[in-house]
Coordinates of C-alpha atoms in Angstrom, one line a residue:
Chain A
X14 CA 0.4 -0.1 0.4
X15 CA 0.9 3.6 0.0
X16 CA 1.0 4.4 3.5
X17 CA 4.6 1.7 3.9
X18 CA 6.2 4.1 1.4
X19 CA 5.3 7.2 3.5
X20 CA 6.2 5.1 6.9
X21 CA 9.3 4.3 5.4
X22 CA 10.1 8.1 5.1
X23 CA 8.8 8.7 8.4
X24 CA 10.9 6.4 10.0
X25 CA 14.3 7.5 8.0
X26 CA 15.4 10.4 10.6
X27 CA 13.9 8.6 13.6
X28 CA 15.7 4.8 13.0
X29 CA 18.9 6.7 12.5
X30 CA 18.7 8.7 16.2
X31 CA 17.9 5.0 17.6
X32 CA 20.8 3.2 16.0
X33 CA 23.1 6.4 16.4
X34 CA 22.2 7.4 19.7
X35 CA 20.5 4.8 21.5
X36 CA 22.0 1.3 20.5
X37 CA 25.4 2.3 19.7
X38 CA 26.4 3.6 22.9
X39 CA 25.0 1.2 24.7
X40 CA 27.0 -1.3 22.8
X41 CA 30.2 1.1 22.9
X42 CA 29.7 0.9 26.6
X43 CA 29.9 -2.6 27.1
X44 CA 32.5 -2.9 24.4
X45 CA 34.9 -0.6 26.2
X46 CA 34.4 -2.7 29.6
X47 CA 36.6 -4.8 28.1
X48 CA 39.4 -3.0 27.8
X49 CA 42.1 -1.7 30.8
X50 CA 43.9 1.4 31.1
X51 CA 46.3 0.4 28.4
X52 CA 44.0 -0.5 26.2
X53 CA 44.4 -4.4 25.9
X54 CA 41.4 -6.5 26.1
X55 CA 41.0 -8.2 29.3
X56 CA 38.3 -9.0 31.8
X57 CA 40.5 -7.3 34.7
X58 CA 37.9 -4.6 35.0
X59 CA 35.0 -7.5 36.1
X60 CA 37.6 -8.6 38.4
X61 CA 38.4 -5.4 40.0
X62 CA 34.6 -4.2 40.4
X63 CA 34.0 -7.6 42.7
X64 CA 37.2 -6.3 45.2
X65 CA 35.7 -4.9 47.9
X66 CA 36.6 -1.1 47.1
X67 CA 34.2 -1.3 44.2
X68 CA 31.2 -3.6 46.1
X69 CA 31.5 -1.2 49.0
X70 CA 31.1 2.0 47.3
X71 CA 28.2 0.2 45.3
X72 CA 26.4 -0.6 48.4
X73 CA 27.0 2.5 50.1
X74 CA 25.6 4.4 46.8
X75 CA 22.7 2.0 46.9
X76 CA 22.1 3.0 50.4
X77 CA 22.6 6.6 50.1
X78 CA 19.8 6.2 47.2
X79 CA 17.8 4.1 49.5
X80 CA 17.2 7.2 52.0
X81 CA 17.3 9.4 49.5
X82 CA 14.2 7.8 48.1
X83 CA 12.4 7.0 51.3
X84 CA 12.8 10.3 52.9
X85 CA 11.4 11.9 49.8
X86 CA 8.4 9.3 49.6
X87 CA 8.3 10.2 53.3
X88 CA 7.8 13.9 52.9
X89 CA 6.3 13.9 49.4
X90 CA 3.2 11.8 50.2
X91 CA 1.3 13.9 52.7
X92 CA 2.3 16.6 50.4
X93 CA 0.7 15.5 47.8
X94 CA -2.2 14.2 49.6
X95 CA -3.0 17.8 51.2
X96 CA -2.5 19.4 48.0
X97 CA -5.2 17.5 46.1
X98 CA -7.6 18.8 49.3
X99 CA -6.8 22.7 48.4
X100 CA -8.9 25.0 46.2
X101 CA -6.9 26.2 43.2
X102 CA -4.7 22.8 43.4
X103 CA -3.5 23.0 40.2
X104 CA -2.0 26.6 40.7
X105 CA -0.7 24.9 43.7
X106 CA 1.0 22.1 42.2
X107 CA 2.6 24.3 39.7
X108 CA 4.1 26.2 42.4
X109 CA 6.0 23.1 43.6
X110 CA 6.9 22.4 40.4
X111 CA 8.5 26.0 40.0
X112 CA 11.5 25.5 42.2
X113 CA 12.5 22.3 40.5
X114 CA 12.7 24.1 36.9
X115 CA 15.6 26.3 38.7
X116 CA 19.0 25.0 37.6
X117 CA 20.3 21.9 39.9
X118 CA 23.8 23.5 40.2
X119 CA 22.4 26.9 41.5
X120 CA 20.6 24.8 44.2
X121 CA 23.3 23.1 45.5
X122 CA 25.1 26.1 45.3
X123 CA 22.6 27.7 47.6
X124 CA 23.1 25.3 50.3
X125 CA 27.0 25.6 50.1
X126 CA 25.9 29.7 51.7
X127 CA 23.2 28.0 53.9
X128 CA 25.5 25.2 55.2
X129 CA 28.6 27.0 55.2
X130 CA 30.7 27.8 58.3
X131 CA 29.3 31.2 58.2
X132 CA 26.0 30.5 56.9
X133 CA 22.3 30.7 58.6
X134 CA 22.1 27.5 59.8
X135 CA 25.7 27.7 61.9
X136 CA 24.3 31.5 63.0
X137 CA 21.2 29.5 64.5
X138 CA 23.1 26.7 65.9
X139 CA 25.4 29.3 67.4
X140 CA 22.5 31.1 68.6
X141 CA 20.7 28.2 70.7
X142 CA 24.0 27.4 72.3
X143 CA 25.1 24.3 70.3
X144 CA 28.1 25.9 68.5
X145 CA 29.3 26.3 65.3
X146 CA 29.2 22.4 63.4
X147 CA 31.1 21.3 60.1
X148 CA 27.6 21.0 58.3
X149 CA 28.9 21.1 55.1
X150 CA 30.8 17.7 53.3
X151 CA 28.6 15.2 55.6
X152 CA 26.5 12.8 54.6
X153 CA 24.0 14.8 56.4
X154 CA 24.4 17.3 53.8
X155 CA 24.6 15.3 51.1
X156 CA 20.9 13.4 51.8
X157 CA 19.6 16.7 52.9
X158 CA 20.3 18.4 49.6
X159 CA 19.2 15.8 47.3
X160 CA 16.2 14.9 49.0
X161 CA 15.4 18.8 48.4
X162 CA 16.5 18.2 44.8
X163 CA 14.2 15.5 44.5
X164 CA 10.7 16.4 46.3
X165 CA 9.2 18.1 43.5
X166 CA 9.9 14.9 41.1
X167 CA 8.1 12.6 44.2
X168 CA 5.2 14.8 44.6
X169 CA 4.3 15.2 41.3
X170 CA 3.5 11.5 40.2
X171 CA 1.8 10.6 43.8
X172 CA -0.5 14.0 43.1
X173 CA -1.7 12.3 39.8
X174 CA -2.6 9.2 41.3
X175 CA -4.3 10.5 44.2
X176 CA -6.1 13.2 41.9
X177 CA -7.4 10.3 39.5
X178 CA -8.9 8.3 42.7
X179 CA -12.5 8.3 42.4
X180 CA -14.0 9.9 46.1
X181 CA -16.6 7.3 45.9
X182 CA -14.0 4.9 47.1
X183 CA -13.4 6.8 50.1
X184 CA -17.0 7.4 50.9
X185 CA -17.4 3.5 50.4
X186 CA -15.1 2.8 53.2
X187 CA -16.4 5.4 54.9
X188 CA -19.8 3.9 55.1
X189 CA -18.7 0.8 55.9
X190 CA -17.3 1.7 58.6
X191 CA -13.3 2.1 58.1
X192 CA -11.6 4.6 60.5
X193 CA -9.6 7.0 58.7
X194 CA -6.1 5.0 59.2
X195 CA -8.0 1.9 57.9
X196 CA -9.2 3.7 54.4
X197 CA -5.7 5.0 54.0
X198 CA -3.8 1.9 54.7
X199 CA -6.5 -0.3 52.3
X200 CA -7.8 1.9 50.0
X201 CA -6.0 4.8 49.7
X202 CA -2.3 4.3 49.8
X203 CA -2.9 0.7 47.5
X204 CA -4.7 2.8 44.7
X205 CA -1.9 5.2 44.5
X206 CA 0.8 2.7 44.4
X207 CA 1.6 2.9 40.6
X208 CA 2.4 7.0 41.8
X209 CA 4.4 5.8 44.5
X210 CA 6.0 3.4 42.1
X211 CA 6.6 6.0 39.6
X212 CA 7.8 8.7 41.9
X213 CA 10.4 6.1 43.1
X214 CA 11.9 5.2 39.7
X215 CA 12.0 8.9 39.4
X216 CA 14.3 9.7 42.6
X217 CA 16.2 6.2 42.9
X218 CA 18.1 6.2 39.8
X219 CA 19.3 9.5 39.7
X220 CA 20.3 9.8 43.3
X221 CA 22.9 6.5 42.4
X222 CA 24.4 9.2 39.8
X223 CA 24.3 12.3 41.5
X224 CA 27.9 12.9 40.6
X225 CA 27.6 17.0 41.0
X226 CA 26.4 16.9 44.4
X227 CA 28.7 14.7 45.8
X228 CA 31.2 16.7 44.3
X229 CA 29.6 20.3 45.6
X230 CA 27.9 19.1 48.8
X231 CA 29.7 16.4 50.1
X232 CA 33.3 17.1 49.1
X233 CA 34.5 13.9 47.8
X234 CA 32.9 12.3 51.3
X235 CA 30.4 10.4 49.4
X236 CA 31.3 8.5 46.3
X237 CA 28.2 7.1 44.6
X238 CA 28.3 5.0 40.9
X239 CA 27.8 8.1 39.4
X240 CA 30.6 9.6 41.0
X241 CA 32.7 7.0 40.4
X242 CA 31.6 7.0 36.8
X243 CA 32.8 10.5 36.2
X244 CA 35.7 9.9 37.9
X245 CA 37.2 7.3 35.8
X246 CA 36.2 9.0 32.6
X247 CA 37.1 12.6 33.2
X248 CA 40.0 12.4 35.7
X249 CA 41.6 9.1 35.8
X250 CA 41.1 8.7 32.0
X251 CA 40.6 4.7 32.6
X252 CA 37.3 4.8 30.2
X253 CA 37.4 0.7 30.9
X254 CA 36.7 1.0 34.6
X255 CA 33.9 3.5 33.8
X256 CA 32.4 1.5 31.2
X257 CA 32.6 -1.6 33.8
X258 CA 30.5 0.7 36.5
X259 CA 28.1 2.1 34.1
X260 CA 27.4 -1.5 32.8
X261 CA 26.7 -2.3 36.4
X262 CA 24.7 0.8 37.2
X263 CA 22.7 -0.2 34.0
X264 CA 22.0 -3.6 35.6
X265 CA 20.8 -2.3 38.7
X266 CA 18.7 0.3 36.6
X267 CA 16.8 -2.4 34.6
X268 CA 16.4 -4.5 37.9
X269 CA 14.7 -1.6 39.6
X270 CA 12.6 -0.5 36.4
X271 CA 11.3 -4.4 36.3
X272 CA 10.6 -4.5 40.4
X273 CA 9.1 -1.3 40.0
X274 CA 7.7 -1.8 37.0
X275 CA 3.5 -1.1 36.7
X276 CA 2.9 -4.1 34.3
X277 CA 4.5 -6.8 36.8
Chain B
X4 CA -16.3 14.9 64.3
X5 CA -16.5 18.7 62.9
X6 CA -13.6 19.3 65.2
X7 CA -11.4 16.5 64.3
X8 CA -11.8 17.5 60.6
X9 CA -10.8 20.9 61.2
X10 CA -7.6 20.3 63.0
X11 CA -6.4 18.0 60.6
X12 CA -6.8 20.6 57.9
X13 CA -5.1 22.8 60.1
X14 CA -2.3 20.4 60.1
X15 CA -2.7 20.0 56.6
X16 CA -2.0 23.9 55.8
X17 CA 0.8 24.2 58.4
X18 CA 2.3 21.1 56.5
X19 CA 1.9 22.6 53.3
X20 CA 3.3 26.1 54.8
X21 CA 6.4 24.1 55.6
X22 CA 7.0 22.2 52.7
X23 CA 6.5 25.9 50.5
X24 CA 9.3 27.4 52.5
X25 CA 11.6 24.7 52.4
X26 CA 11.3 24.6 48.6
X27 CA 11.7 28.5 48.1
X28 CA 14.0 29.4 51.2
X29 CA 17.0 28.3 49.5
X30 CA 16.2 30.1 46.1
X31 CA 15.2 33.6 47.6
X32 CA 18.3 33.2 49.8
X33 CA 20.5 33.0 47.2
X34 CA 18.7 36.3 45.3
X35 CA 18.9 38.2 48.9
X36 CA 22.1 37.8 49.2
X37 CA 22.8 39.0 45.7
X38 CA 22.5 42.4 46.9
X39 CA 24.9 42.0 49.6
X40 CA 27.9 44.2 49.5
X41 CA 29.9 42.3 51.8
X42 CA 31.0 39.6 49.6
X43 CA 29.9 36.3 51.2
X44 CA 26.5 34.7 52.0
X45 CA 27.0 34.8 55.6
X46 CA 26.6 38.6 56.8
X47 CA 24.7 41.3 54.8
X48 CA 26.4 44.5 55.1
X49 CA 24.6 47.1 52.9
X50 CA 22.7 46.9 49.8
X51 CA 24.3 47.1 46.5
X52 CA 23.9 46.4 42.7
X53 CA 27.4 45.9 41.9
X54 CA 27.2 42.1 41.5
X55 CA 24.1 42.6 38.8
X56 CA 26.8 45.5 37.3
X57 CA 29.5 42.8 37.0
X58 CA 27.5 40.3 35.5
X59 CA 26.5 42.5 32.5
X60 CA 29.6 43.6 32.0
X61 CA 30.9 40.2 31.9
X62 CA 31.3 39.5 28.2
X63 CA 32.6 35.8 28.7
X64 CA 29.5 35.1 30.7
X65 CA 27.6 36.9 28.1
X66 CA 28.8 34.6 25.3
X67 CA 28.4 31.7 27.4
X68 CA 24.4 32.5 27.8
X69 CA 24.5 33.0 24.0
X70 CA 25.6 29.4 23.6
X71 CA 23.3 27.9 26.1
X72 CA 20.4 29.8 24.2
X73 CA 21.7 28.8 20.6
X74 CA 22.3 25.4 21.9
X75 CA 18.6 24.9 23.5
X76 CA 16.9 26.5 20.6
X77 CA 18.7 24.7 17.7
X78 CA 18.6 21.4 19.7
X79 CA 15.2 21.6 20.4
X80 CA 13.9 22.8 17.0
X81 CA 16.0 19.4 15.4
X82 CA 14.6 17.2 18.3
X83 CA 11.0 18.3 17.7
X84 CA 11.2 18.0 13.8
X85 CA 12.7 14.7 14.4
X86 CA 10.1 13.8 17.2
X87 CA 7.6 14.3 15.0
X88 CA 8.6 11.9 12.4
X89 CA 9.1 8.8 15.2
X90 CA 5.7 9.6 16.7
X91 CA 3.9 9.3 12.9
X92 CA 6.0 6.1 12.4
X93 CA 5.3 4.9 15.7
X94 CA 1.5 5.7 14.9
X95 CA 1.6 4.1 11.7
X96 CA 2.4 0.7 13.1
X97 CA -0.4 -1.5 14.0
X98 CA 0.6 -4.4 15.4
X99 CA 1.0 -4.1 19.3
X100 CA 4.7 -5.8 19.5
X101 CA 6.4 -3.2 17.2
X102 CA 5.0 -0.1 18.7
X103 CA 6.1 -1.6 22.3
X104 CA 9.3 -2.3 20.9
X105 CA 9.8 0.9 19.3
X106 CA 8.5 2.7 22.5
X107 CA 11.0 1.0 24.7
X108 CA 13.7 1.7 22.7
X109 CA 12.6 5.4 22.5
X110 CA 12.0 5.6 26.5
X111 CA 16.2 4.3 27.0
X112 CA 17.1 7.7 26.9
X113 CA 14.5 9.4 29.0
X114 CA 15.1 6.6 32.1
X115 CA 19.0 6.2 31.6
X116 CA 20.8 8.4 34.2
X117 CA 22.6 11.4 32.7
X118 CA 26.4 10.1 33.3
X119 CA 25.3 7.1 31.5
X120 CA 24.2 9.1 28.9
X121 CA 27.1 11.4 29.0
X122 CA 29.8 8.8 29.3
X123 CA 28.5 6.8 26.3
X124 CA 28.2 9.7 23.9
X125 CA 31.6 10.7 24.9
X126 CA 32.8 7.3 23.7
X127 CA 30.4 7.6 20.4
X128 CA 32.0 11.2 19.7
X129 CA 35.4 10.0 20.4
X130 CA 35.0 6.6 18.1
X131 CA 33.2 9.1 15.5
X132 CA 36.0 11.6 15.4
X133 CA 34.3 14.4 16.4
X134 CA 35.6 17.4 18.2
X135 CA 34.2 17.8 21.6
X136 CA 32.7 21.4 21.6
X137 CA 29.8 23.2 20.0
X138 CA 29.0 20.2 17.8
X139 CA 28.9 17.4 20.3
X140 CA 27.0 19.3 22.7
X141 CA 24.1 20.3 19.9
X142 CA 24.0 16.4 18.7
X143 CA 23.3 15.0 22.3
X144 CA 21.1 17.9 23.2
X145 CA 19.4 16.7 20.0
X146 CA 19.6 12.8 21.1
X147 CA 18.1 13.2 24.3
X148 CA 15.4 15.7 23.5
X149 CA 13.8 13.6 21.0
X150 CA 12.1 10.6 23.3
X151 CA 10.1 13.3 25.5
X152 CA 8.6 15.3 22.1
X153 CA 8.0 11.6 20.6
X154 CA 6.2 11.1 24.4
X155 CA 3.8 14.0 24.1
X156 CA 3.0 14.1 20.4
X157 CA 2.0 10.3 20.3
X158 CA -0.8 10.7 22.8
X159 CA -2.3 13.4 20.2
X160 CA -2.1 11.4 17.2
X161 CA -3.9 8.7 18.9
X162 CA -6.6 10.6 20.2
X163 CA -7.2 11.6 16.6
X164 CA -10.3 10.4 14.8
X165 CA -8.6 8.7 12.1
X166 CA -12.1 9.2 9.9
X167 CA -10.8 12.6 9.8
X168 CA -8.2 11.3 7.4
X169 CA -10.1 9.0 5.5
X170 CA -12.7 11.6 5.1
X171 CA -9.6 13.9 3.5
X172 CA -8.4 11.6 1.3
X173 CA -12.0 11.1 0.2
X174 CA -12.0 14.5 -0.7
X175 CA -8.8 13.9 -2.9
X176 CA -6.4 15.0 -0.5
X177 CA -3.0 13.7 -1.2
X178 CA -0.5 12.8 1.5
X179 CA 1.6 15.7 2.2
X180 CA -1.7 17.8 2.0
X181 CA -3.1 15.3 5.0
X182 CA 0.1 15.5 6.5
X183 CA 0.4 19.4 6.7
X184 CA -3.4 20.4 6.6
X185 CA -5.3 17.8 8.9
X186 CA -2.7 15.9 11.1
X187 CA 0.1 18.7 11.7
X188 CA -2.7 21.0 12.9
X189 CA -4.3 18.8 15.0
X190 CA -1.3 17.6 16.9
X191 CA -0.1 21.3 17.3
X192 CA -0.8 21.5 20.9
X193 CA 1.4 18.3 21.6
X194 CA 4.4 19.9 19.5
X195 CA 4.3 23.0 21.5
X196 CA 4.4 21.1 24.5
X197 CA 7.3 18.9 22.9
X198 CA 9.5 21.8 21.9
X199 CA 8.8 23.3 25.1
X200 CA 9.9 20.5 27.0
X201 CA 13.0 20.0 24.8
X202 CA 14.0 23.7 25.5
X203 CA 13.8 23.3 29.3
X204 CA 15.7 19.8 29.0
X205 CA 18.3 21.6 27.2
X206 CA 18.5 24.7 29.4
X207 CA 18.4 22.5 32.6
X208 CA 20.9 20.1 31.7
X209 CA 24.4 19.5 33.5
X210 CA 25.6 16.3 33.5
X211 CA 25.6 15.1 30.1
X212 CA 26.9 18.2 28.8
X213 CA 29.9 18.2 31.3
X214 CA 31.0 15.2 29.3
X215 CA 30.9 16.3 26.0
X216 CA 32.1 19.6 26.3
X217 CA 35.5 19.4 25.9
X218 CA 37.6 22.5 27.2
X219 CA 37.1 25.5 24.8
X220 CA 33.3 25.5 24.9
X221 CA 30.8 25.8 28.0
X222 CA 27.4 26.2 28.8
X223 CA 25.8 28.4 31.7
X224 CA 25.2 25.0 34.1
X225 CA 28.9 23.9 33.4
X226 CA 29.8 27.6 34.3
X227 CA 28.1 27.1 37.1
X228 CA 29.4 24.2 38.4
X229 CA 33.0 25.3 38.0
X230 CA 32.6 28.7 39.5
X231 CA 30.6 26.7 42.9
X232 CA 33.6 24.3 42.9
X233 CA 35.7 27.4 43.5
X234 CA 33.8 28.6 46.4
X235 CA 31.2 31.6 46.7
X236 CA 31.1 34.5 44.4
X237 CA 28.5 36.7 44.4
X238 CA 28.0 37.0 41.3
X239 CA 26.5 33.5 40.9
X240 CA 23.8 34.9 43.1
X241 CA 23.1 37.6 40.9
X242 CA 22.9 35.4 37.7
X243 CA 20.5 32.9 40.0
X244 CA 18.1 35.8 40.4
X245 CA 18.2 36.5 36.6
X246 CA 17.8 33.2 35.8
X247 CA 14.6 32.9 38.6
X248 CA 13.2 35.5 37.1
X249 CA 13.5 34.1 33.5
X250 CA 12.2 30.7 34.9
X251 CA 9.4 32.4 36.4
X252 CA 8.3 34.1 32.8
X253 CA 9.1 30.6 31.2
X254 CA 6.4 29.3 33.6
X255 CA 3.6 32.0 32.5
X256 CA 4.2 31.6 28.9
X257 CA 3.7 27.4 29.5
X258 CA 0.9 28.0 31.6
X259 CA -0.6 30.0 29.2
X260 CA 0.2 27.9 26.3
X261 CA -1.3 24.7 28.2
X262 CA -4.3 26.9 29.1
X263 CA -5.0 27.7 25.5
X264 CA -4.4 24.3 24.0
X265 CA -6.8 22.7 26.6
X266 CA -9.4 25.0 25.0
X267 CA -8.2 24.6 21.5
X268 CA -8.5 20.6 22.0
X269 CA -11.9 20.7 23.9
X270 CA -13.1 22.7 20.9
X271 CA -12.2 20.3 18.7
X272 CA -13.9 17.5 20.4
X273 CA -17.3 19.5 20.5

């Protein structure tokens, strides 16, 4: 038919993009992971990855990403819930999203000032008598800033899920004598689980790879998988090892996507 | 019962106020200290506009801003065109399996962490012999903006009634006319949304650009990063105030566009 011919024309630029920028890069990362720093074919990178140094780094990266996701969820769920109850909820939602449009680096930079030695946080601590503390370049500051950055991304999908929830379910639960907590636990939360899963996906995967925050806020105290990849590619120029870590990060990503997949 | 409800709603109010405070304080904090003559983000010495004066005199920064916008506009334009083609192609496949495969491939760059996109593109450009700089950054931005355009245009295509195209064909329209007079006008809201998202993706990107930018070329995000690594300089605060105003302007434009497109689609449905 005639349509097939047109489709071919539509397909050309798009297929070119898929091959060049989606498939080829993945293959190249896999290919590079089999080269050592001198450019010889070997599996030394994989052996290195299974040494305690790298395994510990992977685990701690996981742990940080997990904490960041969990805390964001705990803060974001009630926010989304209360937002759906407001008048003009779309406008309030927009105001929640606006900070996420401010350049991430500017927000990180703001916290360099806020948590800094002479910043307002330390001023406050001094004032209530605790005294100046080193806040910047700690695990705390890293998690705090990461949560700050991810909250809007967690709120958005949960808000959408709650917004689509038909109020008649809640009415039904109330009529059947369920307490407010029971309504939440048995009706509202299960029905908005898809939004929660999407939110966790949006937060957890980038949280594994935030290298700019670890550099700016955690002062190299926290090393995530992303930091390690950046380090290997742009500092030590050991692309093979960087590619190997990238392979594992992609694997983790796929496993996480399947675990939180909506169809499963 | 009424009292309980009232109590919980005032709790909700306080909670929301706290969240808004948390979200906006750091940004307002930055802007506040951009007027500080003291030179630090610690103590406010006095009001000054010096940092803004410095900012607008800084030719290097001005060039970087121009670069950033050139990349954003060019990459969004190309990404929108390729994205429209992609959406049309995916839409033309009737088998579910082919469609899903194409959509999964489409979404790979949406879900991949920025570091992986950056690192893999760095390898790609090095092997392909493309010099790191304007071209490599532009190509990367086009590449990571295409999937969002596809995702925003595709629903408009599926929502379109196929009888519209049959009617056009029966009335003697050729394929080109069907595309430009029927399909494209119908999916325009999706195209605008896609272009706009591509623009914000490009303006916001740091990690991918950081990997593929090389030495001589810089965008605003990369520049802020290297300035921030050197420590506090109130030039950045002044810059953030200007950018924040710009963001607010963009939000308003986006909001208005969305209102308009909602009205439009409602009109079509009637």
